[in-house]
PDB file of N, CA and C in Angstrom:
ATOM      1  N   ILE A   1      43.614  83.784-195.117  1.00 92.00           N
ATOM      2  CA  ILE A   1      42.531  83.266-195.934  1.00 92.00           C
ATOM      3  C   ILE A   1      41.407  84.303-196.039  1.00 92.00           C
ATOM      4  N   ILE A   2      41.160  85.016-194.953  1.00 95.00           N
ATOM      5  CA  ILE A   2      40.102  86.030-194.960  1.00 95.00           C
ATOM      6  C   ILE A   2      40.400  87.086-196.025  1.00 95.00           C
ATOM      7  N   SER A   3      41.644  87.538-196.078  1.00 95.00           N
ATOM      8  CA  SER A   3      42.018  88.554-197.065  1.00 95.00           C
ATOM      9  C   SER A   3      41.791  88.053-198.486  1.00 95.00           C
ATOM     10  N   LYS A   4      42.187  86.815-198.745  1.00 95.00           N
ATOM     11  CA  LYS A   4      42.003  86.261-200.086  1.00 95.00           C
ATOM     12  C   LYS A   4      40.525  86.140-200.423  1.00 95.00           C
ATOM     13  N   ALA A   5      39.703  85.780-199.441  1.00 96.00           N
ATOM     14  CA  ALA A   5      38.259  85.696-199.671  1.00 96.00           C
ATOM     15  C   ALA A   5      37.694  87.074-200.013  1.00 96.00           C
ATOM     16  N   ILE A   6      38.137  88.085-199.283  1.00 97.00           N
ATOM     17  CA  ILE A   6      37.668  89.447-199.553  1.00 97.00           C
ATOM     18  C   ILE A   6      38.083  89.880-200.960  1.00 97.00           C
ATOM     19  N   PHE A   7      39.331  89.608-201.339  1.00 97.00           N
ATOM     20  CA  PHE A   7      39.802  90.009-202.667  1.00 97.00           C
ATOM     21  C   PHE A   7      39.116  89.228-203.787  1.00 97.00           C
ATOM     22  N   LYS A   8      38.621  88.021-203.522  1.00 96.00           N
ATOM     23  CA  LYS A   8      37.833  87.302-204.525  1.00 96.00           C
ATOM     24  C   LYS A   8      36.512  88.016-204.774  1.00 96.00           C
ATOM     25  N   ILE A   9      35.972  88.607-203.731  1.00 97.00           N
ATOM     26  CA  ILE A   9      34.704  89.324-203.841  1.00 97.00           C
ATOM     27  C   ILE A   9      34.919  90.716-204.436  1.00 97.00           C
ATOM     28  N   ASN A  10      35.954  91.401-203.933  1.00 97.00           N
ATOM     29  CA  ASN A  10      36.255  92.759-204.392  1.00 97.00           C
ATOM     30  C   ASN A  10      37.774  92.898-204.509  1.00 97.00           C
ATOM     31  N   PRO A  11      38.320  92.700-205.717  1.00 97.00           N
ATOM     32  CA  PRO A  11      39.772  92.721-205.904  1.00 97.00           C
ATOM     33  C   PRO A  11      40.461  94.029-205.524  1.00 97.00           C
ATOM     34  N   VAL A  12      39.710  95.127-205.390  1.00 97.00           N
ATOM     35  CA  VAL A  12      40.326  96.412-205.055  1.00 97.00           C
ATOM     36  C   VAL A  12      39.935  96.886-203.652  1.00 97.00           C
ATOM     37  N   ALA A  13      39.415  95.990-202.854  1.00 97.00           N
ATOM     38  CA  ALA A  13      38.996  96.356-201.495  1.00 97.00           C
ATOM     39  C   ALA A  13      40.192  96.853-200.687  1.00 97.00           C
ATOM     40  N   GLU A  14      39.920  97.836-199.859  1.00 97.00           N
ATOM     41  CA  GLU A  14      40.926  98.335-198.919  1.00 97.00           C
ATOM     42  C   GLU A  14      40.360  98.146-197.524  1.00 97.00           C
ATOM     43  N   PHE A  15      41.120  97.429-196.698  1.00 96.00           N
ATOM     44  CA  PHE A  15      40.623  97.079-195.374  1.00 96.00           C
ATOM     45  C   PHE A  15      41.788  96.698-194.469  1.00 96.00           C
ATOM     46  N   SER A  16      41.489  96.602-193.204  1.00 95.00           N
ATOM     47  CA  SER A  16      42.442  96.078-192.226  1.00 95.00           C
ATOM     48  C   SER A  16      41.635  95.302-191.201  1.00 95.00           C
ATOM     49  N   TYR A  17      42.305  94.376-190.525  1.00 94.00           N
ATOM     50  CA  TYR A  17      41.638  93.611-189.482  1.00 94.00           C
ATOM     51  C   TYR A  17      42.668  92.846-188.678  1.00 94.00           C
ATOM     52  N   ASN A  18      42.259  92.422-187.505  1.00 91.00           N
ATOM     53  CA  ASN A  18      43.067  91.553-186.663  1.00 91.00           C
ATOM     54  C   ASN A  18      42.835  90.135-187.178  1.00 91.00           C
ATOM     55  N   GLU A  19      43.876  89.467-187.631  1.00 84.00           N
ATOM     56  CA  GLU A  19      43.719  88.153-188.256  1.00 84.00           C
ATOM     57  C   GLU A  19      43.091  87.118-187.333  1.00 84.00           C
ATOM     58  N   GLU A  20      43.059  87.377-186.070  1.00 83.00           N
ATOM     59  CA  GLU A  20      42.454  86.433-185.131  1.00 83.00           C
ATOM     60  C   GLU A  20      40.953  86.631-185.003  1.00 83.00           C
ATOM     61  N   ASN A  21      40.421  87.716-185.600  1.00 90.00           N
ATOM     62  CA  ASN A  21      39.006  88.014-185.403  1.00 90.00           C
ATOM     63  C   ASN A  21      38.434  88.726-186.626  1.00 90.00           C
ATOM     64  N   ILE A  22      37.643  87.996-187.402  1.00 92.00           N
ATOM     65  CA  ILE A  22      37.038  88.569-188.611  1.00 92.00           C
ATOM     66  C   ILE A  22      36.128  89.747-188.282  1.00 92.00           C
ATOM     67  N   ASP A  23      35.616  89.797-187.076  1.00 93.00           N
ATOM     68  CA  ASP A  23      34.705  90.879-186.690  1.00 93.00           C
ATOM     69  C   ASP A  23      35.400  92.229-186.546  1.00 93.00           C
ATOM     70  N   THR A  24      36.732  92.250-186.683  1.00 95.00           N
ATOM     71  CA  THR A  24      37.466  93.512-186.528  1.00 95.00           C
ATOM     72  C   THR A  24      37.741  94.202-187.861  1.00 95.00           C
ATOM     73  N   ILE A  25      37.160  93.734-188.950  1.00 96.00           N
ATOM     74  CA  ILE A  25      37.430  94.327-190.262  1.00 96.00           C
ATOM     75  C   ILE A  25      36.991  95.790-190.280  1.00 96.00           C
ATOM     76  N   GLN A  26      37.912  96.628-190.730  1.00 96.00           N
ATOM     77  CA  GLN A  26      37.623  98.041-190.934  1.00 96.00           C
ATOM     78  C   GLN A  26      37.832  98.321-192.424  1.00 96.00           C
ATOM     79  N   TRP A  27      36.841  98.900-193.049  1.00 97.00           N
ATOM     80  CA  TRP A  27      36.873  99.187-194.475  1.00 97.00           C
ATOM     81  C   TRP A  27      37.415 100.593-194.686  1.00 97.00           C
ATOM     82  N   HIS A  28      38.308 100.761-195.666  1.00 97.00           N
ATOM     83  CA  HIS A  28      38.989 102.036-195.891  1.00 97.00           C
ATOM     84  C   HIS A  28      38.682 102.602-197.281  1.00 97.00           C
ATOM     85  N   ASN A  29      38.849 103.903-197.384  1.00 95.00           N
ATOM     86  CA  ASN A  29      38.784 104.639-198.658  1.00 95.00           C
ATOM     87  C   ASN A  29      37.534 104.328-199.470  1.00 95.00           C
ATOM     88  N   GLY A  30      36.420 104.280-198.806  1.00 94.00           N
ATOM     89  CA  GLY A  30      35.151 104.111-199.501  1.00 94.00           C
ATOM     90  C   GLY A  30      34.833 102.703-199.953  1.00 94.00           C
ATOM     91  N   THR A  31      35.636 101.727-199.544  1.00 95.00           N
ATOM     92  CA  THR A  31      35.324 100.346-199.893  1.00 95.00           C
ATOM     93  C   THR A  31      34.013  99.950-199.219  1.00 95.00           C
ATOM     94  N   PRO A  32      33.038  99.509-199.998  1.00 96.00           N
ATOM     95  CA  PRO A  32      31.770  99.109-199.375  1.00 96.00           C
ATOM     96  C   PRO A  32      31.969  97.859-198.520  1.00 96.00           C
ATOM     97  N   PRO A  33      31.426  97.847-197.333  1.00 97.00           N
ATOM     98  CA  PRO A  33      31.578  96.669-196.456  1.00 97.00           C
ATOM     99  C   PRO A  33      30.978  95.417-197.105  1.00 97.00           C
ATOM    100  N   ILE A  34      31.650  94.320-196.892  1.00 97.00           N
ATOM    101  CA  ILE A  34      31.171  93.026-197.369  1.00 97.00           C
ATOM    102  C   ILE A  34      30.664  92.267-196.138  1.00 97.00           C
ATOM    103  N   PRO A  35      29.462  91.740-196.202  1.00 96.00           N
ATOM    104  CA  PRO A  35      28.940  91.007-195.046  1.00 96.00           C
ATOM    105  C   PRO A  35      29.827  89.813-194.682  1.00 96.00           C
ATOM    106  N   LYS A  36      29.969  89.602-193.398  1.00 96.00           N
ATOM    107  CA  LYS A  36      30.790  88.513-192.863  1.00 96.00           C
ATOM    108  C   LYS A  36      30.390  87.169-193.487  1.00 96.00           C
ATOM    109  N   GLU A  37      29.107  86.928-193.629  1.00 97.00           N
ATOM    110  CA  GLU A  37      28.627  85.658-194.172  1.00 97.00           C
ATOM    111  C   GLU A  37      29.111  85.447-195.600  1.00 97.00           C
ATOM    112  N   GLN A  38      29.147  86.525-196.374  1.00 97.00           N
ATOM    113  CA  GLN A  38      29.607  86.437-197.758  1.00 97.00           C
ATOM    114  C   GLN A  38      31.098  86.112-197.799  1.00 97.00           C
ATOM    115  N   ILE A  39      31.854  86.708-196.900  1.00 97.00           N
ATOM    116  CA  ILE A  39      33.294  86.430-196.823  1.00 97.00           C
ATOM    117  C   ILE A  39      33.512  84.976-196.436  1.00 97.00           C
ATOM    118  N   LEU A  40      32.839  84.528-195.399  1.00 96.00           N
ATOM    119  CA  LEU A  40      33.002  83.150-194.926  1.00 96.00           C
ATOM    120  C   LEU A  40      32.587  82.136-195.994  1.00 96.00           C
ATOM    121  N   ALA A  41      31.611  82.488-196.802  1.00 97.00           N
ATOM    122  CA  ALA A  41      31.154  81.591-197.863  1.00 97.00           C
ATOM    123  C   ALA A  41      32.214  81.413-198.954  1.00 97.00           C
ATOM    124  N   LYS A  42      33.128  82.356-199.085  1.00 97.00           N
ATOM    125  CA  LYS A  42      34.187  82.284-200.098  1.00 97.00           C
ATOM    126  C   LYS A  42      35.382  81.451-199.633  1.00 97.00           C
ATOM    127  N   ILE A  43      35.472  81.164-198.355  1.00 96.00           N
ATOM    128  CA  ILE A  43      36.652  80.465-197.824  1.00 96.00           C
ATOM    129  C   ILE A  43      36.885  79.105-198.489  1.00 96.00           C
ATOM    130  N   PRO A  44      35.868  78.262-198.694  1.00 97.00           N
ATOM    131  CA  PRO A  44      36.146  76.987-199.377  1.00 97.00           C
ATOM    132  C   PRO A  44      36.748  77.174-200.772  1.00 97.00           C
ATOM    133  N   GLU A  45      36.305  78.187-201.494  1.00 96.00           N
ATOM    134  CA  GLU A  45      36.861  78.473-202.816  1.00 96.00           C
ATOM    135  C   GLU A  45      38.333  78.887-202.704  1.00 96.00           C
ATOM    136  N   VAL A  46      38.638  79.699-201.704  1.00 97.00           N
ATOM    137  CA  VAL A  46      40.019  80.126-201.479  1.00 97.00           C
ATOM    138  C   VAL A  46      40.885  78.926-201.099  1.00 97.00           C
ATOM    139  N   GLU A  47      40.368  78.067-200.234  1.00 97.00           N
ATOM    140  CA  GLU A  47      41.126  76.882-199.832  1.00 97.00           C
ATOM    141  C   GLU A  47      41.399  75.971-201.021  1.00 97.00           C
ATOM    142  N   LEU A  48      40.415  75.828-201.915  1.00 97.00           N
ATOM    143  CA  LEU A  48      40.629  75.028-203.122  1.00 97.00           C
ATOM    144  C   LEU A  48      41.680  75.679-204.015  1.00 97.00           C
ATOM    145  N   ASP A  49      41.597  76.985-204.198  1.00 97.00           N
ATOM    146  CA  ASP A  49      42.600  77.703-205.001  1.00 97.00           C
ATOM    147  C   ASP A  49      44.004  77.483-204.444  1.00 97.00           C
ATOM    148  N   MET A  50      44.136  77.560-203.131  1.00 97.00           N
ATOM    149  CA  MET A  50      45.444  77.388-202.492  1.00 97.00           C
ATOM    150  C   MET A  50      45.949  75.953-202.659  1.00 97.00           C
ATOM    151  N   ALA A  51      45.067  74.974-202.496  1.00 98.00           N
ATOM    152  CA  ALA A  51      45.460  73.577-202.653  1.00 98.00           C
ATOM    153  C   ALA A  51      45.887  73.292-204.094  1.00 98.00           C
ATOM    154  N   LEU A  52      45.115  73.830-205.057  1.00 98.00           N
ATOM    155  CA  LEU A  52      45.472  73.646-206.468  1.00 98.00           C
ATOM    156  C   LEU A  52      46.799  74.329-206.802  1.00 98.00           C
ATOM    157  N   ALA A  53      47.029  75.494-206.248  1.00 97.00           N
ATOM    158  CA  ALA A  53      48.299  76.195-206.492  1.00 97.00           C
ATOM    159  C   ALA A  53      49.468  75.368-205.964  1.00 97.00           C
ATOM    160  N   ASN A  54      49.299  74.776-204.805  1.00 98.00           N
ATOM    161  CA  ASN A  54      50.344  73.937-204.225  1.00 98.00           C
ATOM    162  C   ASN A  54      50.578  72.706-205.099  1.00 98.00           C
ATOM    163  N   LEU A  55      49.502  72.085-205.559  1.00 98.00           N
ATOM    164  CA  LEU A  55      49.613  70.917-206.428  1.00 98.00           C
ATOM    165  C   LEU A  55      50.315  71.284-207.732  1.00 98.00           C
ATOM    166  N   ARG A  56      49.924  72.403-208.316  1.00 98.00           N
ATOM    167  CA  ARG A  56      50.560  72.843-209.571  1.00 98.00           C
ATOM    168  C   ARG A  56      52.039  73.134-209.383  1.00 98.00           C
ATOM    169  N   GLN A  57      52.386  73.693-208.241  1.00 98.00           N
ATOM    170  CA  GLN A  57      53.802  73.979-207.968  1.00 98.00           C
ATOM    171  C   GLN A  57      54.611  72.678-207.944  1.00 98.00           C
ATOM    172  N   LYS A  58      54.090  71.666-207.272  1.00 97.00           N
ATOM    173  CA  LYS A  58      54.779  70.366-207.230  1.00 97.00           C
ATOM    174  C   LYS A  58      54.841  69.749-208.624  1.00 97.00           C
ATOM    175  N   ARG A  59      53.710  69.809-209.338  1.00 97.00           N
ATOM    176  CA  ARG A  59      53.660  69.262-210.694  1.00 97.00           C
ATOM    177  C   ARG A  59      54.663  69.966-211.608  1.00 97.00           C
ATOM    178  N   ASN A  60      54.711  71.291-211.532  1.00 97.00           N
ATOM    179  CA  ASN A  60      55.616  72.051-212.389  1.00 97.00           C
ATOM    180  C   ASN A  60      57.072  71.705-212.124  1.00 97.00           C
ATOM    181  N   LYS A  61      57.389  71.439-210.866  1.00 97.00           N
ATOM    182  CA  LYS A  61      58.764  71.033-210.526  1.00 97.00           C
ATOM    183  C   LYS A  61      59.082  69.690-211.171  1.00 97.00           C
ATOM    184  N   LEU A  62      58.151  68.748-211.077  1.00 96.00           N
ATOM    185  CA  LEU A  62      58.384  67.437-211.686  1.00 96.00           C
ATOM    186  C   LEU A  62      58.514  67.550-213.199  1.00 96.00           C
ATOM    187  N   LEU A  63      57.706  68.403-213.832  1.00 95.00           N
ATOM    188  CA  LEU A  63      57.848  68.618-215.269  1.00 95.00           C
ATOM    189  C   LEU A  63      59.199  69.261-215.593  1.00 95.00           C
ATOM    190  N   ALA A  64      59.579  70.256-214.809  1.00 95.00           N
ATOM    191  CA  ALA A  64      60.862  70.940-215.041  1.00 95.00           C
ATOM    192  C   ALA A  64      62.035  69.968-214.907  1.00 95.00           C
ATOM    193  N   ASP A  65      61.903  69.017-214.005  1.00 94.00           N
ATOM    194  CA  ASP A  65      62.976  68.027-213.804  1.00 94.00           C
ATOM    195  C   ASP A  65      63.187  67.147-215.030  1.00 94.00           C
ATOM    196  N   THR A  66      62.196  67.079-215.919  1.00 91.00           N
ATOM    197  CA  THR A  66      62.336  66.249-217.124  1.00 91.00           C
ATOM    198  C   THR A  66      62.322  67.080-218.408  1.00 91.00           C
ATOM    199  N   ASP A  67      62.296  68.389-218.291  1.00 89.00           N
ATOM    200  CA  ASP A  67      62.264  69.245-219.484  1.00 89.00           C
ATOM    201  C   ASP A  67      63.451  68.988-220.411  1.00 89.00           C
ATOM    202  N   TYR A  68      64.604  68.716-219.838  1.00 85.00           N
ATOM    203  CA  TYR A  68      65.785  68.518-220.671  1.00 85.00           C
ATOM    204  C   TYR A  68      65.597  67.326-221.625  1.00 85.00           C
ATOM    205  N   LEU A  69      64.737  66.392-221.247  1.00 83.00           N
ATOM    206  CA  LEU A  69      64.491  65.231-222.099  1.00 83.00           C
ATOM    207  C   LEU A  69      63.608  65.576-223.300  1.00 83.00           C
ATOM    208  N   ALA A  70      62.915  66.717-223.223  1.00 82.00           N
ATOM    209  CA  ALA A  70      61.990  67.105-224.294  1.00 82.00           C
ATOM    210  C   ALA A  70      62.586  68.136-225.245  1.00 82.00           C
ATOM    211  N   LEU A  71      63.875  68.352-225.164  1.00 80.00           N
ATOM    212  CA  LEU A  71      64.525  69.296-226.073  1.00 80.00           C
ATOM    213  C   LEU A  71      64.503  68.754-227.501  1.00 80.00           C
ATOM    214  N   ALA A  72      64.676  69.641-228.451  1.00 72.00           N
ATOM    215  CA  ALA A  72      64.565  69.279-229.867  1.00 72.00           C
ATOM    216  C   ALA A  72      65.531  68.171-230.276  1.00 72.00           C
ATOM    217  N   ASP A  73      66.679  68.099-229.634  1.00 75.00           N
ATOM    218  CA  ASP A  73      67.658  67.094-230.041  1.00 75.00           C
ATOM    219  C   ASP A  73      67.474  65.759-229.307  1.00 75.00           C
ATOM    220  N   ASN A  74      66.396  65.615-228.550  1.00 76.00           N
ATOM    221  CA  ASN A  74      66.076  64.360-227.854  1.00 76.00           C
ATOM    222  C   ASN A  74      64.748  63.821-228.361  1.00 76.00           C
ATOM    223  N   THR A  75      64.622  62.528-228.322  1.00 82.00           N
ATOM    224  CA  THR A  75      63.347  61.889-228.622  1.00 82.00           C
ATOM    225  C   THR A  75      62.838  61.281-227.327  1.00 82.00           C
ATOM    226  N   LEU A  76      61.663  61.737-226.900  1.00 85.00           N
ATOM    227  CA  LEU A  76      61.094  61.219-225.661  1.00 85.00           C
ATOM    228  C   LEU A  76      60.631  59.785-225.843  1.00 85.00           C
ATOM    229  N   SER A  77      60.924  58.966-224.860  1.00 89.00           N
ATOM    230  CA  SER A  77      60.399  57.604-224.876  1.00 89.00           C
ATOM    231  C   SER A  77      58.893  57.663-224.625  1.00 89.00           C
ATOM    232  N   GLU A  78      58.184  56.645-225.048  1.00 92.00           N
ATOM    233  CA  GLU A  78      56.737  56.607-224.813  1.00 92.00           C
ATOM    234  C   GLU A  78      56.410  56.657-223.322  1.00 92.00           C
ATOM    235  N   PRO A  79      57.127  55.921-222.458  1.00 94.00           N
ATOM    236  CA  PRO A  79      56.825  56.027-221.021  1.00 94.00           C
ATOM    237  C   PRO A  79      57.026  57.456-220.482  1.00 94.00           C
ATOM    238  N   MET A  80      58.057  58.152-220.984  1.00 93.00           N
ATOM    239  CA  MET A  80      58.295  59.521-220.516  1.00 93.00           C
ATOM    240  C   MET A  80      57.224  60.461-221.052  1.00 93.00           C
ATOM    241  N   LYS A  81      56.813  60.269-222.299  1.00 92.00           N
ATOM    242  CA  LYS A  81      55.717  61.077-222.849  1.00 92.00           C
ATOM    243  C   LYS A  81      54.462  60.890-222.001  1.00 92.00           C
ATOM    244  N   SER A  82      54.170  59.654-221.669  1.00 95.00           N
ATOM    245  CA  SER A  82      52.983  59.344-220.870  1.00 95.00           C
ATOM    246  C   SER A  82      53.084  59.968-219.479  1.00 95.00           C
ATOM    247  N   TYR A  83      54.245  59.861-218.868  1.00 96.00           N
ATOM    248  CA  TYR A  83      54.478  60.446-217.536  1.00 96.00           C
ATOM    249  C   TYR A  83      54.240  61.953-217.566  1.00 96.00           C
ATOM    250  N   ARG A  84      54.830  62.621-218.533  1.00 94.00           N
ATOM    251  CA  ARG A  84      54.691  64.067-218.620  1.00 94.00           C
ATOM    252  C   ARG A  84      53.242  64.466-218.908  1.00 94.00           C
ATOM    253  N   GLN A  85      52.545  63.696-219.737  1.00 96.00           N
ATOM    254  CA  GLN A  85      51.144  63.994-220.010  1.00 96.00           C
ATOM    255  C   GLN A  85      50.295  63.787-218.755  1.00 96.00           C
ATOM    256  N   GLN A  86      50.578  62.731-218.007  1.00 97.00           N
ATOM    257  CA  GLN A  86      49.853  62.497-216.751  1.00 97.00           C
ATOM    258  C   GLN A  86      50.061  63.658-215.784  1.00 97.00           C
ATOM    259  N   LEU A  87      51.277  64.187-215.741  1.00 97.00           N
ATOM    260  CA  LEU A  87      51.543  65.345-214.879  1.00 97.00           C
ATOM    261  C   LEU A  87      50.737  66.555-215.346  1.00 97.00           C
ATOM    262  N   ARG A  88      50.714  66.793-216.652  1.00 96.00           N
ATOM    263  CA  ARG A  88      49.970  67.948-217.159  1.00 96.00           C
ATOM    264  C   ARG A  88      48.473  67.819-216.890  1.00 96.00           C
ATOM    265  N   ASP A  89      47.972  66.594-216.901  1.00 97.00           N
ATOM    266  CA  ASP A  89      46.541  66.353-216.710  1.00 97.00           C
ATOM    267  C   ASP A  89      46.138  66.223-215.235  1.00 97.00           C
ATOM    268  N   ILE A  90      47.069  66.298-214.327  1.00 97.00           N
ATOM    269  CA  ILE A  90      46.821  65.935-212.931  1.00 97.00           C
ATOM    270  C   ILE A  90      45.772  66.796-212.229  1.00 97.00           C
ATOM    271  N   THR A  91      45.558  68.019-212.680  1.00 95.00           N
ATOM    272  CA  THR A  91      44.582  68.891-212.012  1.00 95.00           C
ATOM    273  C   THR A  91      43.189  68.814-212.628  1.00 95.00           C
ATOM    274  N   GLU A  92      43.038  68.074-213.710  1.00 96.00           N
ATOM    275  CA  GLU A  92      41.738  68.001-214.387  1.00 96.00           C
ATOM    276  C   GLU A  92      40.685  67.363-213.493  1.00 96.00           C
ATOM    277  N   GLY A  93      39.529  68.002-213.434  1.00 95.00           N
ATOM    278  CA  GLY A  93      38.388  67.442-212.726  1.00 95.00           C
ATOM    279  C   GLY A  93      38.422  67.574-211.212  1.00 95.00           C
ATOM    280  N   LEU A  94      39.414  68.258-210.681  1.00 97.00           N
ATOM    281  CA  LEU A  94      39.504  68.414-209.227  1.00 97.00           C
ATOM    282  C   LEU A  94      38.644  69.596-208.796  1.00 97.00           C
ATOM    283  N   SER A  95      37.705  69.343-207.905  1.00 96.00           N
ATOM    284  CA  SER A  95      36.800  70.415-207.497  1.00 96.00           C
ATOM    285  C   SER A  95      36.680  70.565-205.991  1.00 96.00           C
ATOM    286  N   THR A  96      37.423  69.750-205.234  1.00 96.00           N
ATOM    287  CA  THR A  96      37.401  69.881-203.773  1.00 96.00           C
ATOM    288  C   THR A  96      38.819  69.773-203.234  1.00 96.00           C
ATOM    289  N   VAL A  97      39.024  70.326-202.069  1.00 97.00           N
ATOM    290  CA  VAL A  97      40.330  70.232-201.405  1.00 97.00           C
ATOM    291  C   VAL A  97      40.665  68.760-201.136  1.00 97.00           C
ATOM    292  N   GLU A  98      39.652  67.976-200.775  1.00 97.00           N
ATOM    293  CA  GLU A  98      39.876  66.562-200.494  1.00 97.00           C
ATOM    294  C   GLU A  98      40.394  65.836-201.734  1.00 97.00           C
ATOM    295  N   GLN A  99      39.822  66.150-202.902  1.00 97.00           N
ATOM    296  CA  GLN A  99      40.304  65.541-204.136  1.00 97.00           C
ATOM    297  C   GLN A  99      41.752  65.940-204.414  1.00 97.00           C
ATOM    298  N   VAL A 100      42.054  67.201-204.221  1.00 97.00           N
ATOM    299  CA  VAL A 100      43.419  67.683-204.454  1.00 97.00           C
ATOM    300  C   VAL A 100      44.387  66.977-203.511  1.00 97.00           C
ATOM    301  N   ASN A 101      44.005  66.883-202.245  1.00 97.00           N
ATOM    302  CA  ASN A 101      44.893  66.264-201.260  1.00 97.00           C
ATOM    303  C   ASN A 101      45.081  64.770-201.470  1.00 97.00           C
ATOM    304  N   SER A 102      44.183  64.134-202.212  1.00 97.00           N
ATOM    305  CA  SER A 102      44.301  62.696-202.424  1.00 97.00           C
ATOM    306  C   SER A 102      45.008  62.343-203.744  1.00 97.00           C
ATOM    307  N   VAL A 103      45.467  63.349-204.482  1.00 97.00           N
ATOM    308  CA  VAL A 103      46.155  63.109-205.751  1.00 97.00           C
ATOM    309  C   VAL A 103      47.437  62.335-205.495  1.00 97.00           C
ATOM    310  N   LYS A 104      47.616  61.314-206.327  1.00 97.00           N
ATOM    311  CA  LYS A 104      48.867  60.533-206.320  1.00 97.00           C
ATOM    312  C   LYS A 104      49.612  60.868-207.608  1.00 97.00           C
ATOM    313  N   PHE A 105      50.849  61.278-207.465  1.00 97.00           N
ATOM    314  CA  PHE A 105      51.648  61.611-208.634  1.00 97.00           C
ATOM    315  C   PHE A 105      52.087  60.340-209.338  1.00 97.00           C
ATOM    316  N   PRO A 106      52.166  60.398-210.673  1.00 97.00           N
ATOM    317  CA  PRO A 106      52.669  59.224-211.402  1.00 97.00           C
ATOM    318  C   PRO A 106      54.144  58.999-211.081  1.00 97.00           C
ATOM    319  N   VAL A 107      54.557  57.767-211.290  1.00 95.00           N
ATOM    320  CA  VAL A 107      55.961  57.398-211.030  1.00 95.00           C
ATOM    321  C   VAL A 107      56.786  57.683-212.289  1.00 95.00           C
ATOM    322  N   LYS A 108      57.882  58.387-212.071  1.00 94.00           N
ATOM    323  CA  LYS A 108      58.771  58.718-213.179  1.00 94.00           C
ATOM    324  C   LYS A 108      59.409  57.441-213.719  1.00 94.00           C
ATOM    325  N   PRO A 109      59.346  57.245-215.045  1.00 92.00           N
ATOM    326  CA  PRO A 109      59.940  56.023-215.622  1.00 92.00           C
ATOM    327  C   PRO A 109      61.465  56.045-215.567  1.00 92.00           C
TER     328      PRO A 109
END
Protein backbone atom coordinates (compact mmCIF):
# COMPACT_ATOMS: atom_id res chain seq x y z
CA ILE A 1 0.00 0.00 0.00
CA ILE A 2 2.89 2.35 0.78
CA SER A 3 4.28 1.93 -2.74
CA LYS A 4 0.91 2.66 -4.31
CA ALA A 5 0.54 5.77 -2.14
CA ILE A 6 3.96 6.99 -3.23
CA PHE A 7 3.15 6.37 -6.91
CA LYS A 8 -0.11 8.33 -6.54
CA ILE A 9 1.97 11.29 -5.40
CA ASN A 10 4.85 10.77 -7.84
CA PRO A 11 4.21 8.17 -10.58
CA VAL A 12 7.91 8.07 -11.55
CA ALA A 13 9.38 7.88 -8.05
CA GLU A 14 12.29 5.54 -7.54
CA PHE A 15 12.68 4.20 -4.03
CA SER A 16 13.16 1.15 -1.86
CA TYR A 17 12.11 0.34 1.67
CA ASN A 18 11.48 -2.44 4.15
CA GLU A 19 7.73 -3.08 3.87
CA GLU A 20 7.51 -3.47 7.63
CA ASN A 21 8.78 0.05 8.29
CA ILE A 22 7.88 3.17 6.31
CA ASP A 23 10.77 4.98 7.99
CA THR A 24 13.24 2.94 5.92
CA ILE A 25 12.37 4.57 2.58
CA GLN A 26 15.43 5.38 0.52
CA TRP A 27 14.93 7.65 -2.49
CA HIS A 28 16.92 6.84 -5.65
CA ASN A 29 18.07 8.60 -8.82
CA GLY A 30 17.19 12.10 -7.74
CA THR A 31 13.63 11.36 -6.69
CA PRO A 32 12.69 14.12 -4.26
CA PRO A 33 11.75 12.70 -0.85
CA ILE A 34 8.06 12.70 -0.02
CA PRO A 35 7.22 13.43 3.61
CA LYS A 36 5.93 10.43 5.56
CA GLU A 37 2.76 12.33 6.52
CA GLN A 38 1.93 12.98 2.87
CA ILE A 39 2.37 9.29 2.04
CA LEU A 40 0.22 8.18 4.98
CA ALA A 41 -2.47 10.68 3.98
CA LYS A 42 -2.77 8.94 0.58
CA ILE A 43 -3.41 5.48 2.07
CA PRO A 44 -7.22 5.86 2.36
CA GLU A 45 -7.35 6.83 -1.33
CA VAL A 46 -5.25 3.79 -2.23
CA GLU A 47 -7.46 1.52 -0.12
CA LEU A 48 -10.55 2.88 -1.88
CA ASP A 49 -8.93 2.34 -5.29
CA MET A 50 -8.10 -1.25 -4.35
CA ALA A 51 -11.60 -1.94 -3.02
CA LEU A 52 -13.19 -0.47 -6.17
CA ALA A 53 -10.86 -2.52 -8.39
CA ASN A 54 -11.90 -5.67 -6.55
CA LEU A 55 -15.59 -4.76 -6.87
CA ARG A 56 -15.19 -4.02 -10.59
CA GLN A 57 -13.44 -7.34 -11.12
CA LYS A 58 -16.37 -9.21 -9.55
CA ARG A 59 -18.87 -7.09 -11.47
CA ASN A 60 -17.06 -7.65 -14.76
CA LYS A 61 -17.15 -11.41 -14.21
CA LEU A 62 -20.89 -11.32 -13.61
CA LEU A 63 -21.38 -9.23 -16.76
CA ALA A 64 -19.15 -11.58 -18.77
CA ASP A 65 -21.22 -14.53 -17.55
CA THR A 66 -24.27 -13.02 -19.30
CA ASP A 67 -22.58 -11.47 -22.35
CA TYR A 68 -23.71 -14.33 -24.55
CA LEU A 69 -27.30 -13.25 -23.90
CA ALA A 70 -26.59 -9.78 -25.33
CA LEU A 71 -25.35 -10.96 -28.72
CA ALA A 72 -27.00 -9.53 -31.82
CA ASP A 73 -29.01 -12.68 -32.46
CA ASN A 74 -30.55 -12.63 -28.94
CA THR A 75 -33.14 -10.36 -27.44
CA LEU A 76 -32.50 -9.60 -23.80
CA SER A 77 -35.43 -9.98 -21.47
CA GLU A 78 -36.34 -6.89 -19.45
CA PRO A 79 -35.23 -8.54 -16.17
CA MET A 80 -31.84 -9.38 -17.74
CA LYS A 81 -31.47 -5.86 -19.13
CA SER A 82 -32.21 -4.49 -15.67
CA TYR A 83 -29.77 -6.91 -14.01
CA ARG A 84 -26.96 -5.98 -16.38
CA GLN A 85 -27.67 -2.26 -15.96
CA GLN A 86 -27.63 -2.64 -12.17
CA LEU A 87 -24.23 -4.33 -12.46
CA ARG A 88 -22.88 -1.52 -14.64
CA ASP A 89 -24.17 1.09 -12.18
CA ILE A 90 -22.91 -0.70 -9.06
CA THR A 91 -19.88 1.54 -8.48
CA GLU A 92 -21.73 4.84 -8.85
CA GLY A 93 -21.56 7.12 -5.83
CA LEU A 94 -19.16 4.95 -3.83
CA SER A 95 -16.64 7.12 -2.02
CA THR A 96 -15.51 5.04 0.96
CA VAL A 97 -14.14 1.55 1.49
CA GLU A 98 -17.07 0.89 3.84
CA GLN A 99 -19.55 1.71 1.08
CA VAL A 100 -17.72 -0.56 -1.35
CA ASN A 101 -17.61 -3.40 1.17
CA SER A 102 -21.34 -3.11 1.85
CA VAL A 103 -22.38 -3.42 -1.83
CA LYS A 104 -24.92 -6.15 -2.47
CA PHE A 105 -24.91 -7.56 -5.97
CA PRO A 106 -28.25 -7.88 -7.76
CA VAL A 107 -29.70 -11.35 -8.17
CA LYS A 108 -29.40 -12.80 -11.65
CA PRO A 109 -32.87 -13.43 -13.11
